[in-house]
Amino acid sequence: MADLQKIADDLSSLTVLEAAELAKILEEKWGVSAAAPVAVAAVAGGAGGEAAAAEEKDEFDVILTAAGDKKINVIKEVRAITSLGLKEAKDLVEGAPKPVKEGVAKDEAEKIKKQLEDAGATVELK
């Protein structure tokens, strides 16, 4: 059991980008997809989803589509928005299109979009 506790402690110390990379590695190794249960849940809730689609969306994903000419300024803004380290923020910006923040309120999403666009990035809200 001590080994399991150590694994849990190690996993708890991962950054968001490291956790995402770990998920990709495990998906490839085990031949599974972490997105499959989400898709099944979306299909199961599809009957009431049509009514919800007519309502205004209240959670948005801020997607960085391109860094633009001022990549250093965009990296600084990503660090300020996400609290990522320099390397993680740089990897996120260079790997665009990538989500910067997910599931945020409309006004916060628009504020983040404006910050990134002012820094020279191209941003999309989904």
N, CA, C and O atoms as CSV, one atom per row, in Angstrom:
chain,resi,resn,atom,element,x,y,z
A,1,MET,N,N,0.808,-1.198,0.000
A,1,MET,CA,C,0.000,0.000,0.000
A,1,MET,C,C,0.855,1.267,0.000
A,1,MET,O,O,0.415,2.304,-0.497
A,2,ALA,N,N,2.049,1.201,0.540
A,2,ALA,CA,C,2.904,2.385,0.571
A,2,ALA,C,C,3.217,2.856,-0.841
A,2,ALA,O,O,3.310,4.060,-1.081
A,3,ASP,N,N,3.382,1.925,-1.786
A,3,ASP,CA,C,3.660,2.300,-3.172
A,3,ASP,C,C,2.479,3.058,-3.772
A,3,ASP,O,O,2.682,4.018,-4.514
A,4,LEU,N,N,1.258,2.648,-3.466
A,4,LEU,CA,C,0.078,3.334,-3.989
A,4,LEU,C,C,-0.011,4.756,-3.431
A,4,LEU,O,O,-0.379,5.684,-4.151
A,5,GLN,N,N,0.323,4.925,-2.160
A,5,GLN,CA,C,0.302,6.266,-1.560
A,5,GLN,C,C,1.341,7.156,-2.229
A,5,GLN,O,O,1.082,8.333,-2.479
A,6,LYS,N,N,2.525,6.599,-2.521
A,6,LYS,CA,C,3.571,7.379,-3.189
A,6,LYS,C,C,3.118,7.779,-4.585
A,6,LYS,O,O,3.365,8.908,-5.010
A,7,ILE,N,N,2.462,6.880,-5.306
A,7,ILE,CA,C,1.948,7.196,-6.641
A,7,ILE,C,C,0.922,8.320,-6.551
A,7,ILE,O,O,0.951,9.251,-7.356
A,8,ALA,N,N,0.022,8.241,-5.586
A,8,ALA,CA,C,-0.993,9.281,-5.408
A,8,ALA,C,C,-0.332,10.628,-5.104
A,8,ALA,O,O,-0.755,11.659,-5.627
A,9,ASP,N,N,0.700,10.621,-4.264
A,9,ASP,CA,C,1.413,11.859,-3.944
A,9,ASP,C,C,2.106,12.426,-5.173
A,9,ASP,O,O,2.076,13.635,-5.404
A,10,ASP,N,N,2.739,11.546,-5.972
A,10,ASP,CA,C,3.423,11.984,-7.191
A,10,ASP,C,C,2.429,12.583,-8.182
A,10,ASP,O,O,2.704,13.618,-8.789
A,11,LEU,N,N,1.277,11.937,-8.347
A,11,LEU,CA,C,0.267,12.448,-9.279
A,11,LEU,C,C,-0.281,13.794,-8.811
A,11,LEU,O,O,-0.588,14.656,-9.635
A,12,SER,N,N,-0.406,13.981,-7.515
A,12,SER,CA,C,-0.927,15.236,-6.980
A,12,SER,C,C,0.018,16.401,-7.228
A,12,SER,O,O,-0.415,17.553,-7.245
A,13,SER,N,N,1.287,16.123,-7.419
A,13,SER,CA,C,2.260,17.199,-7.608
A,13,SER,C,C,2.448,17.590,-9.074
A,13,SER,O,O,3.219,18.505,-9.365
A,14,LEU,N,N,1.760,16.919,-10.005
A,14,LEU,CA,C,1.903,17.240,-11.428
A,14,LEU,C,C,1.239,18.567,-11.766
A,14,LEU,O,O,0.227,18.946,-11.176
A,15,THR,N,N,1.840,19.273,-12.741
A,15,THR,CA,C,1.184,20.474,-13.263
A,15,THR,C,C,0.083,20.027,-14.220
A,15,THR,O,O,-0.004,18.848,-14.564
A,16,VAL,N,N,-0.748,20.958,-14.644
A,16,VAL,CA,C,-1.846,20.642,-15.554
A,16,VAL,C,C,-1.312,20.080,-16.872
A,16,VAL,O,O,-1.843,19.100,-17.395
A,17,LEU,N,N,-0.273,20.697,-17.401
A,17,LEU,CA,C,0.287,20.221,-18.669
A,17,LEU,C,C,0.922,18.836,-18.514
A,17,LEU,O,O,0.813,18.000,-19.411
A,18,GLU,N,N,1.581,18.595,-17.385
A,18,GLU,CA,C,2.172,17.280,-17.135
A,18,GLU,C,C,1.078,16.223,-17.009
A,18,GLU,O,O,1.231,15.111,-17.514
A,19,ALA,N,N,-0.022,16.562,-16.341
A,19,ALA,CA,C,-1.141,15.622,-16.192
A,19,ALA,C,C,-1.765,15.305,-17.548
A,19,ALA,O,O,-2.132,14.160,-17.813
A,20,ALA,N,N,-1.884,16.316,-18.403
A,20,ALA,CA,C,-2.439,16.099,-19.742
A,20,ALA,C,C,-1.512,15.187,-20.554
A,20,ALA,O,O,-1.981,14.304,-21.272
A,21,GLU,N,N,-0.217,15.399,-20.443
A,21,GLU,CA,C,0.749,14.555,-21.148
A,21,GLU,C,C,0.694,13.121,-20.631
A,21,GLU,O,O,0.773,12.175,-21.416
A,22,LEU,N,N,0.557,12.954,-19.314
A,22,LEU,CA,C,0.430,11.630,-18.721
A,22,LEU,C,C,-0.821,10.928,-19.254
A,22,LEU,O,O,-0.783,9.738,-19.569
A,23,ALA,N,N,-1.912,11.659,-19.354
A,23,ALA,CA,C,-3.159,11.081,-19.874
A,23,ALA,C,C,-2.962,10.580,-21.301
A,23,ALA,O,O,-3.437,9.500,-21.653
A,24,LYS,N,N,-2.256,11.369,-22.131
A,24,LYS,CA,C,-1.994,10.956,-23.519
A,24,LYS,C,C,-1.152,9.687,-23.557
A,24,LYS,O,O,-1.424,8.774,-24.336
A,25,ILE,N,N,-0.128,9.639,-22.711
A,25,ILE,CA,C,0.757,8.471,-22.671
A,25,ILE,C,C,-0.025,7.229,-22.273
A,25,ILE,O,O,0.122,6.175,-22.890
A,26,LEU,N,N,-0.865,7.352,-21.232
A,26,LEU,CA,C,-1.652,6.201,-20.773
A,26,LEU,C,C,-2.689,5.785,-21.817
A,26,LEU,O,O,-2.946,4.593,-21.987
A,27,GLU,N,N,-3.285,6.748,-22.516
A,27,GLU,CA,C,-4.245,6.418,-23.573
A,27,GLU,C,C,-3.566,5.585,-24.653
A,27,GLU,O,O,-4.118,4.586,-25.116
A,28,GLU,N,N,-2.359,6.003,-25.054
A,28,GLU,CA,C,-1.627,5.266,-26.088
A,28,GLU,C,C,-1.221,3.879,-25.589
A,28,GLU,O,O,-1.366,2.888,-26.306
A,29,LYS,N,N,-0.715,3.814,-24.367
A,29,LYS,CA,C,-0.220,2.545,-23.819
A,29,LYS,C,C,-1.347,1.531,-23.646
A,29,LYS,O,O,-1.182,0.352,-23.960
A,30,TRP,N,N,-2.505,1.999,-23.139
A,30,TRP,CA,C,-3.604,1.090,-22.856
A,30,TRP,C,C,-4.606,0.986,-23.996
A,30,TRP,O,O,-5.514,0.157,-23.946
A,31,GLY,N,N,-4.452,1.816,-25.022
A,31,GLY,CA,C,-5.357,1.763,-26.162
A,31,GLY,C,C,-6.766,2.228,-25.837
A,31,GLY,O,O,-7.737,1.701,-26.380
A,32,VAL,N,N,-6.883,3.215,-24.950
A,32,VAL,CA,C,-8.194,3.742,-24.568
A,32,VAL,C,C,-8.221,5.245,-24.815
A,32,VAL,O,O,-7.199,5.855,-25.129
A,33,SER,N,N,-9.396,5.826,-24.668
A,33,SER,CA,C,-9.524,7.266,-24.810
A,33,SER,C,C,-10.266,7.815,-23.602
A,33,SER,O,O,-11.330,7.313,-23.241
A,34,ALA,N,N,-9.711,8.840,-22.982
A,34,ALA,CA,C,-10.353,9.451,-21.821
A,34,ALA,C,C,-11.601,10.216,-22.239
A,34,ALA,O,O,-12.440,10.524,-21.392
A,35,ALA,N,N,-11.744,10.531,-23.523
A,35,ALA,CA,C,-12.901,11.293,-23.999
A,35,ALA,C,C,-14.133,10.415,-24.183
A,35,ALA,O,O,-15.245,10.937,-24.248
A,36,ALA,N,N,-13.967,9.103,-24.266
A,36,ALA,CA,C,-15.099,8.217,-24.529
A,36,ALA,C,C,-16.208,8.334,-23.486
A,36,ALA,O,O,-17.367,8.449,-23.884
A,37,PRO,N,N,-15.934,8.312,-22.170
A,37,PRO,CA,C,-17.025,8.435,-21.204
A,37,PRO,C,C,-17.763,9.770,-21.321
A,37,PRO,O,O,-18.969,9.830,-21.081
A,38,VAL,N,N,-17.060,10.827,-21.683
A,38,VAL,CA,C,-17.695,12.124,-21.842
A,38,VAL,C,C,-18.675,12.079,-23.002
A,38,VAL,O,O,-19.782,12.609,-22.905
A,39,ALA,N,N,-18.270,11.444,-24.108
A,39,ALA,CA,C,-19.144,11.346,-25.274
A,39,ALA,C,C,-20.386,10.532,-24.953
A,39,ALA,O,O,-21.485,10.882,-25.383
A,40,VAL,N,N,-20.224,9.448,-24.201
A,40,VAL,CA,C,-21.372,8.624,-23.822
A,40,VAL,C,C,-22.323,9.435,-22.949
A,40,VAL,O,O,-23.539,9.354,-23.123
A,41,ALA,N,N,-21.793,10.208,-22.022
A,41,ALA,CA,C,-22.631,11.029,-21.160
A,41,ALA,C,C,-23.360,12.088,-21.981
A,41,ALA,O,O,-24.517,12.400,-21.698
A,42,ALA,N,N,-22.705,12.638,-22.983
A,42,ALA,CA,C,-23.343,13.653,-23.815
A,42,ALA,C,C,-24.469,13.042,-24.636
A,42,ALA,O,O,-25.510,13.671,-24.824
A,43,VAL,N,N,-24.272,11.823,-25.125
A,43,VAL,CA,C,-25.319,11.160,-25.896
A,43,VAL,C,C,-26.496,10.813,-24.992
A,43,VAL,O,O,-27.650,10.968,-25.391
A,44,ALA,N,N,-26.216,10.348,-23.784
A,44,ALA,CA,C,-27.278,9.983,-22.853
A,44,ALA,C,C,-28.107,11.195,-22.467
A,44,ALA,O,O,-29.319,11.076,-22.283
A,45,GLY,N,N,-27.486,12.348,-22.340
A,45,GLY,CA,C,-28.209,13.555,-21.970
A,45,GLY,C,C,-28.678,14.339,-23.180
A,45,GLY,O,O,-29.123,15.477,-23.033
A,46,GLY,N,N,-28.594,13.772,-24.360
A,46,GLY,CA,C,-28.923,14.463,-25.596
A,46,GLY,C,C,-30.360,14.892,-25.710
A,46,GLY,O,O,-30.631,15.893,-26.373
A,47,ALA,N,N,-31.302,14.192,-25.102
A,47,ALA,CA,C,-32.722,14.532,-25.231
A,47,ALA,C,C,-33.006,15.911,-24.654
A,47,ALA,O,O,-33.711,16.702,-25.280
A,48,GLY,N,N,-32.477,16.214,-23.485
A,48,GLY,CA,C,-32.686,17.527,-22.889
A,48,GLY,C,C,-31.694,18.549,-23.408
A,48,GLY,O,O,-31.839,19.742,-23.139
A,49,GLY,N,N,-30.688,18.105,-24.149
A,49,GLY,CA,C,-29.649,18.988,-24.657
A,49,GLY,C,C,-30.155,19.969,-25.686
A,49,GLY,O,O,-29.602,21.061,-25.818
A,50,GLU,N,N,-31.206,19.606,-26.428
A,50,GLU,CA,C,-31.727,20.499,-27.452
A,50,GLU,C,C,-32.327,21.746,-26.814
A,50,GLU,O,O,-32.137,22.847,-27.332
A,51,ALA,N,N,-33.035,21.604,-25.717
A,51,ALA,CA,C,-33.612,22.751,-25.025
A,51,ALA,C,C,-32.500,23.611,-24.429
A,51,ALA,O,O,-32.581,24.839,-24.447
A,52,ALA,N,N,-31.471,22.967,-23.904
A,52,ALA,CA,C,-30.363,23.708,-23.306
A,52,ALA,C,C,-29.585,24.470,-24.371
A,52,ALA,O,O,-29.048,25.542,-24.091
A,53,ALA,N,N,-29.515,23.938,-25.585
A,53,ALA,CA,C,-28.781,24.605,-26.654
A,53,ALA,C,C,-29.452,25.920,-27.029
A,53,ALA,O,O,-28.777,26.849,-27.471
A,54,ALA,N,N,-30.761,26.015,-26.863
A,54,ALA,CA,C,-31.478,27.238,-27.187
A,54,ALA,C,C,-31.161,28.343,-26.179
A,54,ALA,O,O,-31.217,29.527,-26.512
A,55,GLU,N,N,-30.828,27.951,-24.938
A,55,GLU,CA,C,-30.467,28.933,-23.924
A,55,GLU,C,C,-29.053,29.440,-24.184
A,55,GLU,O,O,-28.270,28.806,-24.891
A,56,GLU,N,N,-28.743,30.589,-23.600
A,56,GLU,CA,C,-27.405,31.141,-23.768
A,56,GLU,C,C,-26.401,30.313,-22.980
A,56,GLU,O,O,-26.673,29.870,-21.864
A,57,LYS,N,N,-25.245,30.116,-23.580
A,57,LYS,CA,C,-24.173,29.368,-22.948
A,57,LYS,C,C,-23.597,30.179,-21.793
A,57,LYS,O,O,-23.406,31.388,-21.918
A,58,ASP,N,N,-23.317,29.516,-20.663
A,58,ASP,CA,C,-22.770,30.254,-19.528
A,58,ASP,C,C,-21.333,29.866,-19.200
A,58,ASP,O,O,-20.710,30.498,-18.348
A,59,GLU,N,N,-20.796,28.847,-19.853
A,59,GLU,CA,C,-19.400,28.471,-19.653
A,59,GLU,C,C,-18.703,28.428,-21.012
A,59,GLU,O,O,-19.231,27.883,-21.982
A,60,PHE,N,N,-17.512,29.011,-21.058
A,60,PHE,CA,C,-16.781,29.098,-22.309
A,60,PHE,C,C,-15.362,28.573,-22.124
A,60,PHE,O,O,-14.811,28.592,-21.024
A,61,ASP,N,N,-14.784,28.102,-23.235
A,61,ASP,CA,C,-13.384,27.726,-23.277
A,61,ASP,C,C,-12.655,28.802,-24.067
A,61,ASP,O,O,-13.095,29.180,-25.153
A,62,VAL,N,N,-11.543,29.298,-23.529
A,62,VAL,CA,C,-10.728,30.295,-24.218
A,62,VAL,C,C,-9.613,29.534,-24.924
A,62,VAL,O,O,-8.739,28.952,-24.282
A,63,ILE,N,N,-9.656,29.547,-26.265
A,63,ILE,CA,C,-8.699,28.789,-27.068
A,63,ILE,C,C,-7.718,29.751,-27.732
A,63,ILE,O,O,-8.128,30.668,-28.443
A,64,LEU,N,N,-6.429,29.543,-27.500
A,64,LEU,CA,C,-5.381,30.310,-28.169
A,64,LEU,C,C,-5.171,29.666,-29.532
A,64,LEU,O,O,-4.698,28.533,-29.609
A,65,THR,N,N,-5.517,30.374,-30.616
A,65,THR,CA,C,-5.389,29.784,-31.950
A,65,THR,C,C,-4.049,30.101,-32.592
A,65,THR,O,O,-3.541,29.298,-33.375
A,66,ALA,N,N,-3.459,31.263,-32.276
A,66,ALA,CA,C,-2.140,31.612,-32.811
A,66,ALA,C,C,-1.490,32.639,-31.894
A,66,ALA,O,O,-2.172,33.479,-31.307
A,67,ALA,N,N,-0.163,32.566,-31.777
A,67,ALA,CA,C,0.568,33.473,-30.889
A,67,ALA,C,C,0.800,34.836,-31.524
A,67,ALA,O,O,0.932,35.830,-30.810
A,68,GLY,N,N,0.851,34.904,-32.849
A,68,GLY,CA,C,1.110,36.181,-33.513
A,68,GLY,C,C,2.584,36.532,-33.491
A,68,GLY,O,O,3.437,35.690,-33.210
A,69,ASP,N,N,2.872,37.802,-33.796
A,69,ASP,CA,C,4.265,38.265,-33.900
A,69,ASP,C,C,4.912,38.513,-32.545
A,69,ASP,O,O,6.136,38.454,-32.428
A,70,LYS,N,N,4.120,38.788,-31.529
A,70,LYS,CA,C,4.649,39.141,-30.207
A,70,LYS,C,C,4.504,37.968,-29.245
A,70,LYS,O,O,3.794,38.051,-28.243
A,71,LYS,N,N,5.195,36.872,-29.569
A,71,LYS,CA,C,5.053,35.634,-28.801
A,71,LYS,C,C,5.453,35.803,-27.334
A,71,LYS,O,O,4.828,35.215,-26.452
A,72,ILE,N,N,6.471,36.589,-27.073
A,72,ILE,CA,C,6.932,36.775,-25.688
A,72,ILE,C,C,5.841,37.457,-24.862
A,72,ILE,O,O,5.608,37.075,-23.716
A,73,ASN,N,N,5.170,38.464,-25.432
A,73,ASN,CA,C,4.087,39.140,-24.710
A,73,ASN,C,C,2.931,38.179,-24.448
A,73,ASN,O,O,2.312,38.221,-23.386
A,74,VAL,N,N,2.643,37.314,-25.420
A,74,VAL,CA,C,1.561,36.341,-25.257
A,74,VAL,C,C,1.920,35.345,-24.157
A,74,VAL,O,O,1.065,34.990,-23.346
A,75,ILE,N,N,3.167,34.895,-24.119
A,75,ILE,CA,C,3.615,33.974,-23.066
A,75,ILE,C,C,3.453,34.635,-21.698
A,75,ILE,O,O,3.006,33.990,-20.750
A,76,LYS,N,N,3.812,35.911,-21.588
A,76,LYS,CA,C,3.657,36.630,-20.315
A,76,LYS,C,C,2.198,36.678,-19.889
A,76,LYS,O,O,1.887,36.466,-18.717
A,77,GLU,N,N,1.297,36.955,-20.834
A,77,GLU,CA,C,-0.133,37.011,-20.510
A,77,GLU,C,C,-0.658,35.636,-20.104
A,77,GLU,O,O,-1.436,35.528,-19.157
A,78,VAL,N,N,-0.243,34.588,-20.808
A,78,VAL,CA,C,-0.678,33.226,-20.472
A,78,VAL,C,C,-0.220,32.879,-19.062
A,78,VAL,O,O,-0.972,32.276,-18.296
A,79,ARG,N,N,0.994,33.251,-18.718
A,79,ARG,CA,C,1.503,32.993,-17.362
A,79,ARG,C,C,0.673,33.732,-16.329
A,79,ARG,O,O,0.363,33.180,-15.273
A,80,ALA,N,N,0.307,34.981,-16.622
A,80,ALA,CA,C,-0.473,35.776,-15.676
A,80,ALA,C,C,-1.878,35.200,-15.510
A,80,ALA,O,O,-2.427,35.198,-14.409
A,81,ILE,N,N,-2.448,34.716,-16.596
A,81,ILE,CA,C,-3.822,34.197,-16.572
A,81,ILE,C,C,-3.897,32.835,-15.896
A,81,ILE,O,O,-4.817,32.573,-15.120
A,82,THR,N,N,-2.925,31.961,-16.190
A,82,THR,CA,C,-3.010,30.567,-15.755
A,82,THR,C,C,-2.134,30.210,-14.570
A,82,THR,O,O,-2.329,29.153,-13.969
A,83,SER,N,N,-1.188,31.043,-14.215
A,83,SER,CA,C,-0.211,30.748,-13.149
A,83,SER,C,C,0.701,29.587,-13.526
A,83,SER,O,O,1.241,28.911,-12.650
A,84,LEU,N,N,0.877,29.351,-14.822
A,84,LEU,CA,C,1.806,28.313,-15.279
A,84,LEU,C,C,3.234,28.833,-15.159
A,84,LEU,O,O,3.467,30.040,-15.093
A,85,GLY,N,N,4.177,27.907,-15.133
A,85,GLY,CA,C,5.575,28.269,-15.160
A,85,GLY,C,C,5.972,28.729,-16.558
A,85,GLY,O,O,5.194,28.588,-17.501
A,86,LEU,N,N,7.161,29.270,-16.696
A,86,LEU,CA,C,7.615,29.802,-17.983
A,86,LEU,C,C,7.629,28.724,-19.065
A,86,LEU,O,O,7.143,28.960,-20.171
A,87,LYS,N,N,8.175,27.553,-18.766
A,87,LYS,CA,C,8.264,26.484,-19.766
A,87,LYS,C,C,6.880,26.005,-20.180
A,87,LYS,O,O,6.622,25.802,-21.367
A,88,GLU,N,N,5.987,25.824,-19.209
A,88,GLU,CA,C,4.643,25.339,-19.532
A,88,GLU,C,C,3.883,26.356,-20.376
A,88,GLU,O,O,3.205,25.987,-21.335
A,89,ALA,N,N,3.995,27.641,-20.022
A,89,ALA,CA,C,3.320,28.700,-20.781
A,89,ALA,C,C,3.890,28.776,-22.201
A,89,ALA,O,O,3.144,28.945,-23.166
A,90,LYS,N,N,5.214,28.649,-22.322
A,90,LYS,CA,C,5.858,28.689,-23.638
A,90,LYS,C,C,5.384,27.503,-24.477
A,90,LYS,O,O,5.072,27.671,-25.656
A,91,ASP,N,N,5.325,26.310,-23.891
A,91,ASP,CA,C,4.854,25.126,-24.612
A,91,ASP,C,C,3.404,25.292,-25.056
A,91,ASP,O,O,3.045,24.899,-26.165
A,92,LEU,N,N,2.571,25.874,-24.193
A,92,LEU,CA,C,1.167,26.094,-24.538
A,92,LEU,C,C,1.058,27.051,-25.724
A,92,LEU,O,O,0.307,26.791,-26.665
A,93,VAL,N,N,1.800,28.151,-25.683
A,93,VAL,CA,C,1.739,29.158,-26.751
A,93,VAL,C,C,2.282,28.581,-28.061
A,93,VAL,O,O,1.693,28.797,-29.120
A,94,GLU,N,N,3.390,27.855,-27.998
A,94,GLU,CA,C,3.977,27.294,-29.215
A,94,GLU,C,C,3.156,26.135,-29.770
A,94,GLU,O,O,3.268,25.818,-30.955
A,95,GLY,N,N,2.337,25.498,-28.940
A,95,GLY,CA,C,1.516,24.377,-29.378
A,95,GLY,C,C,0.126,24.786,-29.826
A,95,GLY,O,O,-0.752,23.935,-29.968
A,96,ALA,N,N,-0.090,26.097,-30.054
A,96,ALA,CA,C,-1.426,26.580,-30.441
A,96,ALA,C,C,-1.893,25.876,-31.705
A,96,ALA,O,O,-1.074,25.606,-32.583
A,97,PRO,N,N,-3.162,25.574,-31.827
A,97,PRO,CA,C,-4.283,25.968,-30.980
A,97,PRO,C,C,-4.398,25.079,-29.743
A,97,PRO,O,O,-4.380,23.851,-29.830
A,98,LYS,N,N,-4.516,25.730,-28.604
A,98,LYS,CA,C,-4.633,25.044,-27.309
A,98,LYS,C,C,-5.566,25.845,-26.410
A,98,LYS,O,O,-5.629,27.070,-26.521
A,99,PRO,N,N,-6.296,25.168,-25.515
A,99,PRO,CA,C,-7.124,25.899,-24.552
A,99,PRO,C,C,-6.257,26.550,-23.478
A,99,PRO,O,O,-5.339,25.930,-22.941
A,100,VAL,N,N,-6.562,27.807,-23.176
A,100,VAL,CA,C,-5.859,28.523,-22.111
A,100,VAL,C,C,-6.633,28.349,-20.812
A,100,VAL,O,O,-6.051,28.037,-19.774
A,101,LYS,N,N,-7.945,28.552,-20.871
A,101,LYS,CA,C,-8.837,28.356,-19.712
A,101,LYS,C,C,-10.089,27.672,-20.224
A,101,LYS,O,O,-10.555,27.959,-21.327
A,102,GLU,N,N,-10.633,26.770,-19.424
A,102,GLU,CA,C,-11.836,26.042,-19.814
A,102,GLU,C,C,-12.915,26.218,-18.758
A,102,GLU,O,O,-12.627,26.280,-17.563
A,103,GLY,N,N,-14.167,26.298,-19.213
A,103,GLY,CA,C,-15.304,26.359,-18.308
A,103,GLY,C,C,-15.393,27.636,-17.503
A,103,GLY,O,O,-15.770,27.599,-16.332
A,104,VAL,N,N,-15.049,28.779,-18.110
A,104,VAL,CA,C,-15.105,30.051,-17.392
A,104,VAL,C,C,-16.361,30.828,-17.791
A,104,VAL,O,O,-16.945,30.585,-18.847
A,105,ALA,N,N,-16.760,31.751,-16.944
A,105,ALA,CA,C,-17.938,32.587,-17.205
A,105,ALA,C,C,-17.685,33.480,-18.415
A,105,ALA,O,O,-16.542,33.749,-18.784
A,106,LYS,N,N,-18.780,33.931,-19.023
A,106,LYS,CA,C,-18.690,34.713,-20.257
A,106,LYS,C,C,-17.844,35.972,-20.084
A,106,LYS,O,O,-16.975,36.242,-20.914
A,107,ASP,N,N,-18.084,36.765,-19.000
A,107,ASP,CA,C,-17.318,38.001,-18.857
A,107,ASP,C,C,-15.842,37.738,-18.607
A,107,ASP,O,O,-14.988,38.477,-19.097
A,108,GLU,N,N,-15.533,36.679,-17.841
A,108,GLU,CA,C,-14.129,36.345,-17.612
A,108,GLU,C,C,-13.474,35.874,-18.901
A,108,GLU,O,O,-12.325,36.216,-19.180
A,109,ALA,N,N,-14.207,35.086,-19.692
A,109,ALA,CA,C,-13.678,34.603,-20.973
A,109,ALA,C,C,-13.393,35.775,-21.908
A,109,ALA,O,O,-12.360,35.801,-22.577
A,110,GLU,N,N,-14.302,36.739,-21.954
A,110,GLU,CA,C,-14.092,37.902,-22.815
A,110,GLU,C,C,-12.921,38.759,-22.325
A,110,GLU,O,O,-12.180,39.323,-23.131
A,111,LYS,N,N,-12.760,38.853,-21.011
A,111,LYS,CA,C,-11.644,39.612,-20.436
A,111,LYS,C,C,-10.312,38.943,-20.814
A,111,LYS,O,O,-9.366,39.616,-21.221
A,112,ILE,N,N,-10.252,37.611,-20.673
A,112,ILE,CA,C,-9.037,36.864,-21.019
A,112,ILE,C,C,-8.748,37.015,-22.508
A,112,ILE,O,O,-7.602,37.216,-22.909
A,113,LYS,N,N,-9.803,36.915,-23.327
A,113,LYS,CA,C,-9.637,37.057,-24.781
A,113,LYS,C,C,-9.045,38.422,-25.111
A,113,LYS,O,O,-8.134,38.524,-25.932
A,114,LYS,N,N,-9.561,39.473,-24.471
A,114,LYS,CA,C,-9.060,40.827,-24.730
A,114,LYS,C,C,-7.593,40.948,-24.307
A,114,LYS,O,O,-6.788,41.535,-25.031
A,115,GLN,N,N,-7.241,40.396,-23.137
A,115,GLN,CA,C,-5.851,40.451,-22.674
A,115,GLN,C,C,-4.923,39.805,-23.685
A,115,GLN,O,O,-3.883,40.365,-24.032
A,116,LEU,N,N,-5.304,38.614,-24.162
A,116,LEU,CA,C,-4.435,37.894,-25.093
A,116,LEU,C,C,-4.372,38.591,-26.452
A,116,LEU,O,O,-3.313,38.641,-27.077
A,117,GLU,N,N,-5.496,39.123,-26.905
A,117,GLU,CA,C,-5.498,39.827,-28.192
A,117,GLU,C,C,-4.679,41.115,-28.106
A,117,GLU,O,O,-3.998,41.480,-29.064
A,118,ASP,N,N,-4.741,41.807,-26.964
A,118,ASP,CA,C,-3.930,43.004,-26.771
A,118,ASP,C,C,-2.432,42.671,-26.799
A,118,ASP,O,O,-1.608,43.500,-27.187
A,119,ALA,N,N,-2.094,41.446,-26.381
A,119,ALA,CA,C,-0.694,41.001,-26.380
A,119,ALA,C,C,-0.265,40.547,-27.769
A,119,ALA,O,O,0.922,40.313,-27.998
A,120,GLY,N,N,-1.213,40.418,-28.705
A,120,GLY,CA,C,-0.859,40.053,-30.081
A,120,GLY,C,C,-1.306,38.673,-30.517
A,120,GLY,O,O,-0.957,38.240,-31.616
A,121,ALA,N,N,-2.068,37.967,-29.692
A,121,ALA,CA,C,-2.489,36.603,-30.015
A,121,ALA,C,C,-3.828,36.615,-30.754
A,121,ALA,O,O,-4.556,37.608,-30.749
A,122,THR,N,N,-4.125,35.487,-31.383
A,122,THR,CA,C,-5.436,35.254,-31.975
A,122,THR,C,C,-6.154,34.275,-31.055
A,122,THR,O,O,-5.629,33.204,-30.750
A,123,VAL,N,N,-7.372,34.646,-30.606
A,123,VAL,CA,C,-8.085,33.867,-29.601
A,123,VAL,C,C,-9.500,33.596,-30.066
A,123,VAL,O,O,-10.108,34.400,-30.773
A,124,GLU,N,N,-10.016,32.436,-29.650
A,124,GLU,CA,C,-11.367,32.031,-30.015
A,124,GLU,C,C,-12.086,31.568,-28.745
A,124,GLU,O,O,-11.485,30.928,-27.883
A,125,LEU,N,N,-13.369,31.895,-28.638
A,125,LEU,CA,C,-14.176,31.429,-27.518
A,125,LEU,C,C,-15.089,30.314,-28.014
A,125,LEU,O,O,-15.728,30.441,-29.059
A,126,LYS,N,N,-15.143,29.238,-27.267
A,126,LYS,CA,C,-16.035,28.115,-27.643
A,126,LYS,C,C,-16.953,27.818,-26.496
A,126,LYS,O,O,-17.784,26.915,-26.589
